[in-house]
């Protein structure tokens, strides 16, 4: 397999600047020389604090969201230009908390994806079904729609800056992890969807992370699956003692 593993920490709405600096320093030290690709995504207010700590390390700097417009009268939003100004390299878009709590739809998410790519950022596009959608047998269809709509208008040449994160909503923050087999099946399906859009070699190359209650205890089993290329970690990303072992899982 030519794909490399990519382990990302989504810090969500946690930490003060001092706490963020402490975590970033611990991770920069512990992941030094690590063999995979890493990222941390702190809240907007913490980015400037974390940026100099991870600069020059093997940890990329991410943001958790951004506005769909470059600039203008958008009270409370943060623009791609402002993120780039802070040294942000990657933006997480379409997280289920954005989709379901803040009602972001596929059209809005797609607009953000295209804008981020236009400005040279890498995008982690999150997809995933609700529990009722899974129980109704719609997990694949939901992930397909979110993938197809999220990637609308993305040029093949930009696909190497897209990462997909499969995060079944029922597994986020609940302690319920999808079994490695269930997760792998959806990852394989998403890869097939990318193949239909961009051809088999692009499908083979695209990194698909799993997210949803990833912990040091289950990371290696998940990563061992053919189609799981990394993790987008929430709760366990808030401590170096839990994120570092996930990031350094034995492959
Ligand atoms: P948990 O790891 O806390 O389940 O969160 C997953 C997630 O939403 C990462 O984006």
Short mmCIF file of C-alpha atoms and ligand atoms in Angstrom, two decimals:
data_model
loop_
_atom_site.label_atom_id
_atom_site.label_comp_id
_atom_site.label_asym_id
_atom_site.label_seq_id
_atom_site.Cartn_x
_atom_site.Cartn_y
_atom_site.Cartn_z
CA UNK A 1 0.00 0.00 0.00
CA UNK A 2 1.46 3.35 -1.00
CA UNK A 3 -0.69 5.36 1.42
CA UNK A 4 0.91 6.63 4.61
CA UNK A 5 -0.86 6.90 7.95
CA UNK A 6 -2.18 10.28 9.04
CA UNK A 7 -3.15 10.82 12.69
CA UNK A 8 -4.94 14.07 13.52
CA UNK A 9 -6.09 15.53 16.81
CA UNK A 10 -9.25 17.63 16.81
CA UNK A 11 -9.14 19.53 20.08
CA UNK A 12 -12.70 20.82 19.59
CA UNK A 13 -13.69 23.60 22.04
CA UNK A 14 -11.16 22.73 24.73
CA UNK A 15 -8.15 24.35 26.39
CA UNK A 16 -6.85 27.76 27.29
CA UNK A 17 -3.70 29.14 25.69
CA UNK A 18 -1.48 27.88 28.51
CA UNK A 19 -3.01 24.40 28.34
CA UNK A 20 -2.74 24.33 24.57
CA UNK A 21 0.92 25.34 24.69
CA UNK A 22 1.65 22.60 27.21
CA UNK A 23 -0.02 19.93 25.08
CA UNK A 24 1.59 21.11 21.86
CA UNK A 25 5.04 21.11 23.48
CA UNK A 26 4.54 17.62 24.86
CA UNK A 27 3.41 16.33 21.47
CA UNK A 28 6.24 18.01 19.58
CA UNK A 29 8.67 16.26 21.93
CA UNK A 30 6.98 12.87 21.97
CA UNK A 31 6.21 12.61 18.26
CA UNK A 32 9.66 13.73 17.17
CA UNK A 33 10.94 11.19 14.69
CA UNK A 34 7.50 9.55 14.49
CA UNK A 35 6.96 7.67 11.27
CA UNK A 36 3.47 8.84 10.37
CA UNK A 37 1.90 12.17 9.38
CA UNK A 38 0.46 14.18 12.29
CA UNK A 39 -1.78 17.20 12.83
CA UNK A 40 -3.31 19.16 15.67
CA UNK A 41 -6.37 21.36 15.20
CA UNK A 42 -6.84 23.77 18.12
CA UNK A 43 -9.60 26.37 18.48
CA UNK A 44 -9.12 29.60 16.52
CA UNK A 45 -8.05 31.52 19.62
CA UNK A 46 -5.27 29.02 20.32
CA UNK A 47 -3.76 28.80 16.86
CA UNK A 48 -1.32 31.66 17.31
CA UNK A 49 -0.05 30.08 20.53
CA UNK A 50 0.37 26.60 19.05
CA UNK A 51 1.83 27.73 15.69
CA UNK A 52 5.41 28.51 16.82
CA UNK A 53 5.52 25.33 18.94
CA UNK A 54 4.75 22.97 16.05
CA UNK A 55 6.58 24.99 13.41
CA UNK A 56 9.49 22.98 12.07
CA UNK A 57 8.19 19.82 13.76
CA UNK A 58 6.48 16.89 12.05
CA UNK A 59 3.09 18.10 13.32
CA UNK A 60 0.92 20.06 10.93
CA UNK A 61 -1.18 23.00 12.09
CA UNK A 62 -4.91 22.67 11.49
CA UNK A 63 -8.11 24.62 12.06
CA UNK A 64 -11.50 23.12 12.85
CA UNK A 65 -13.60 25.16 10.44
CA UNK A 66 -13.59 28.32 8.33
CA UNK A 67 -16.01 30.64 6.60
CA UNK A 68 -17.26 30.00 3.08
CA UNK A 69 -16.34 33.55 2.03
CA UNK A 70 -12.88 35.07 1.75
CA UNK A 71 -13.72 38.19 3.79
CA UNK A 72 -16.50 40.66 4.40
CA UNK A 73 -19.47 41.27 6.65
CA UNK A 74 -19.67 37.86 8.34
CA UNK A 75 -19.90 38.49 12.06
CA UNK A 76 -18.39 35.72 14.12
CA UNK A 77 -16.75 33.91 11.21
CA UNK A 78 -13.06 33.29 10.52
CA UNK A 79 -11.67 33.52 6.99
CA UNK A 80 -9.21 31.43 5.06
CA UNK A 81 -6.95 34.49 4.75
CA UNK A 82 -6.85 34.86 8.53
CA UNK A 83 -6.04 31.17 8.95
CA UNK A 84 -3.26 31.32 6.39
CA UNK A 85 -1.88 34.40 8.11
CA UNK A 86 -1.40 32.28 11.24
CA UNK A 87 0.35 29.51 9.35
CA UNK A 88 -2.57 27.09 9.21
CA UNK A 89 -1.89 24.31 6.69
CA UNK A 90 -5.03 22.18 6.96
CA UNK A 91 -8.69 22.79 7.71
CA UNK A 92 -11.25 20.29 8.96
CA UNK A 93 -14.54 20.81 7.12
CA UNK A 94 -17.96 19.21 7.42
CA UNK A 95 -17.40 17.81 10.91
CA UNK A 96 -20.62 16.19 12.14
CA UNK A 97 -20.89 18.80 14.90
CA UNK A 98 -20.89 21.47 12.19
CA UNK A 99 -23.40 19.51 10.11
CA UNK A 100 -25.83 18.52 12.85
CA UNK A 101 -25.51 21.14 15.59
CA UNK A 102 -24.78 24.15 13.39
CA UNK A 103 -26.80 22.95 10.39
CA UNK A 104 -24.10 23.20 7.75
CA UNK A 105 -25.30 21.51 4.57
CA UNK A 106 -23.39 19.84 1.76
CA UNK A 107 -23.59 22.95 -0.44
CA UNK A 108 -22.01 25.18 2.19
CA UNK A 109 -19.35 22.61 3.01
CA UNK A 110 -18.50 22.23 -0.68
CA UNK A 111 -18.08 26.00 -0.99
CA UNK A 112 -15.64 25.93 1.92
CA UNK A 113 -13.74 22.97 0.42
CA UNK A 114 -13.25 24.81 -2.88
CA UNK A 115 -12.18 28.02 -1.13
CA UNK A 116 -9.67 26.21 1.08
CA UNK A 117 -8.17 24.45 -1.94
CA UNK A 118 -8.01 27.72 -3.88
CA UNK A 119 -5.84 29.13 -1.09
CA UNK A 120 -3.55 26.14 -0.98
CA UNK A 121 -4.81 24.51 2.20
CA UNK A 122 -5.18 20.80 2.77
CA UNK A 123 -8.75 19.76 3.65
CA UNK A 124 -9.96 17.02 5.95
CA UNK A 125 -13.52 16.46 4.73
CA UNK A 126 -15.61 14.67 7.34
CA UNK A 127 -18.47 12.36 6.41
CA UNK A 128 -20.55 9.96 8.45
CA UNK A 129 -24.02 8.69 9.21
CA UNK A 130 -26.31 9.18 12.20
CA UNK A 131 -27.38 6.14 14.24
CA UNK A 132 -30.88 6.17 12.73
CA UNK A 133 -29.39 6.30 9.24
CA UNK A 134 -27.18 3.30 10.02
CA UNK A 135 -30.12 1.39 11.49
CA UNK A 136 -32.15 2.16 8.38
CA UNK A 137 -29.37 0.67 6.22
CA UNK A 138 -28.42 4.05 4.80
CA UNK A 139 -24.83 4.42 6.04
CA UNK A 140 -23.29 3.93 2.60
CA UNK A 141 -25.78 6.20 0.85
CA UNK A 142 -25.25 9.01 3.38
CA UNK A 143 -21.47 8.78 3.10
CA UNK A 144 -21.70 8.65 -0.69
CA UNK A 145 -23.82 11.80 -0.87
CA UNK A 146 -21.60 13.69 1.56
CA UNK A 147 -18.49 12.63 -0.37
CA UNK A 148 -19.87 13.40 -3.84
CA UNK A 149 -21.38 16.74 -2.80
CA UNK A 150 -18.35 17.73 -0.73
CA UNK A 151 -15.99 17.07 -3.66
CA UNK A 152 -18.13 18.73 -6.33
CA UNK A 153 -15.90 20.85 -8.57
CA UNK A 154 -12.65 19.62 -6.97
CA UNK A 155 -10.11 19.28 -9.77
CA UNK A 156 -8.25 15.97 -9.99
CA UNK A 157 -5.00 17.90 -9.53
CA UNK A 158 -6.21 19.10 -6.12
CA UNK A 159 -7.27 15.70 -4.84
CA UNK A 160 -3.89 15.10 -3.22
CA UNK A 161 -4.79 17.89 -0.77
CA UNK A 162 -8.04 16.15 0.23
CA UNK A 163 -8.25 13.72 3.12
CA UNK A 164 -11.57 12.12 3.98
CA UNK A 165 -12.46 11.35 7.59
CA UNK A 166 -15.20 8.77 8.14
CA UNK A 167 -16.77 9.58 11.48
CA UNK A 168 -19.95 7.65 12.25
CA UNK A 169 -21.86 10.17 14.35
CA UNK A 170 -22.99 7.50 16.83
CA UNK A 171 -19.35 6.71 17.63
CA UNK A 172 -18.23 10.28 18.36
CA UNK A 173 -17.62 10.98 22.02
CA UNK A 174 -19.78 8.02 23.01
CA UNK A 175 -17.11 5.44 23.75
CA UNK A 176 -18.72 3.26 21.04
CA UNK A 177 -16.20 2.57 18.30
CA UNK A 178 -17.24 1.08 14.99
CA UNK A 179 -15.75 -2.39 14.76
CA UNK A 180 -12.64 -2.39 12.57
CA UNK A 181 -14.62 -4.53 10.08
CA UNK A 182 -17.60 -2.16 9.93
CA UNK A 183 -15.37 0.88 9.61
CA UNK A 184 -13.26 -0.77 6.92
CA UNK A 185 -16.37 -1.63 4.91
CA UNK A 186 -17.47 1.99 4.81
CA UNK A 187 -13.93 3.15 4.06
CA UNK A 188 -13.84 0.72 1.14
CA UNK A 189 -17.16 2.06 -0.06
CA UNK A 190 -15.98 5.69 0.16
CA UNK A 191 -12.86 4.70 -1.77
CA UNK A 192 -15.09 3.20 -4.44
CA UNK A 193 -17.07 6.44 -4.61
CA UNK A 194 -13.82 8.40 -5.07
CA UNK A 195 -12.88 5.89 -7.77
CA UNK A 196 -16.12 6.52 -9.63
CA UNK A 197 -15.39 10.26 -9.54
CA UNK A 198 -11.64 10.30 -10.19
CA UNK A 199 -10.57 6.85 -11.32
CA UNK A 200 -8.98 3.87 -9.56
CA UNK A 201 -5.48 5.27 -9.05
CA UNK A 202 -6.80 8.35 -7.23
CA UNK A 203 -9.07 6.10 -5.17
CA UNK A 204 -6.07 4.02 -4.22
CA UNK A 205 -4.10 7.10 -3.14
CA UNK A 206 -6.66 9.00 -1.09
CA UNK A 207 -6.15 8.96 2.68
CA UNK A 208 -9.30 7.99 4.61
CA UNK A 209 -9.12 8.50 8.37
CA UNK A 210 -11.46 6.92 10.88
CA UNK A 211 -12.89 9.00 13.72
CA UNK A 212 -15.10 8.06 16.65
CA UNK A 213 -13.80 7.02 20.08
CA UNK A 214 -10.32 6.15 18.85
CA UNK A 215 -8.14 5.31 21.86
CA UNK A 216 -4.68 3.85 22.45
CA UNK A 217 -6.40 0.47 23.05
CA UNK A 218 -8.20 0.27 19.70
CA UNK A 219 -5.96 2.29 17.35
CA UNK A 220 -3.76 -0.54 16.10
CA UNK A 221 -6.71 -2.85 15.26
CA UNK A 222 -8.41 -0.08 13.31
CA UNK A 223 -5.23 0.94 11.48
CA UNK A 224 -4.54 -2.68 10.54
CA UNK A 225 -7.53 -2.63 8.20
CA UNK A 226 -6.75 -2.26 4.53
CA UNK A 227 -8.79 0.88 3.94
CA UNK A 228 -8.18 2.72 7.21
CA UNK A 229 -5.30 5.15 6.75
CA UNK A 230 -5.27 7.05 10.00
CA UNK A 231 -7.45 8.61 12.63
CA UNK A 232 -9.20 11.83 13.50
CA UNK A 233 -9.14 11.80 17.26
CA UNK A 234 -11.30 13.90 19.58
CA UNK A 235 -11.32 13.17 23.33
CA UNK A 236 -8.10 11.16 23.33
CA UNK A 237 -6.30 13.99 21.51
CA UNK A 238 -6.56 16.24 24.57
CA UNK A 239 -3.76 14.54 26.46
CA UNK A 240 -0.27 13.69 25.25
CA UNK A 241 -0.50 10.46 27.22
CA UNK A 242 -3.40 9.25 25.09
CA UNK A 243 -2.65 10.94 21.74
CA UNK A 244 1.03 9.97 21.56
CA UNK A 245 0.38 6.21 21.80
CA UNK A 246 -2.32 6.47 19.13
CA UNK A 247 0.06 8.44 16.90
CA UNK A 248 2.78 5.86 17.53
CA UNK A 249 0.63 2.77 17.14
CA UNK A 250 2.47 -0.30 15.98
CA UNK A 251 1.80 -0.92 12.32
P1 LIG B 1 -13.99 11.31 19.83
O1 LIG B 1 -12.62 10.74 19.53
O2 LIG B 1 -14.05 12.09 21.10
O3 LIG B 1 -15.06 10.29 19.69
O4 LIG B 1 -14.26 12.41 18.67
C1 LIG B 1 -14.09 12.06 17.34
C2 LIG B 1 -14.18 13.30 16.53
O5 LIG B 1 -15.25 13.87 16.38
C3 LIG B 1 -12.95 13.83 15.93
O6 LIG B 1 -13.22 14.82 14.99
#
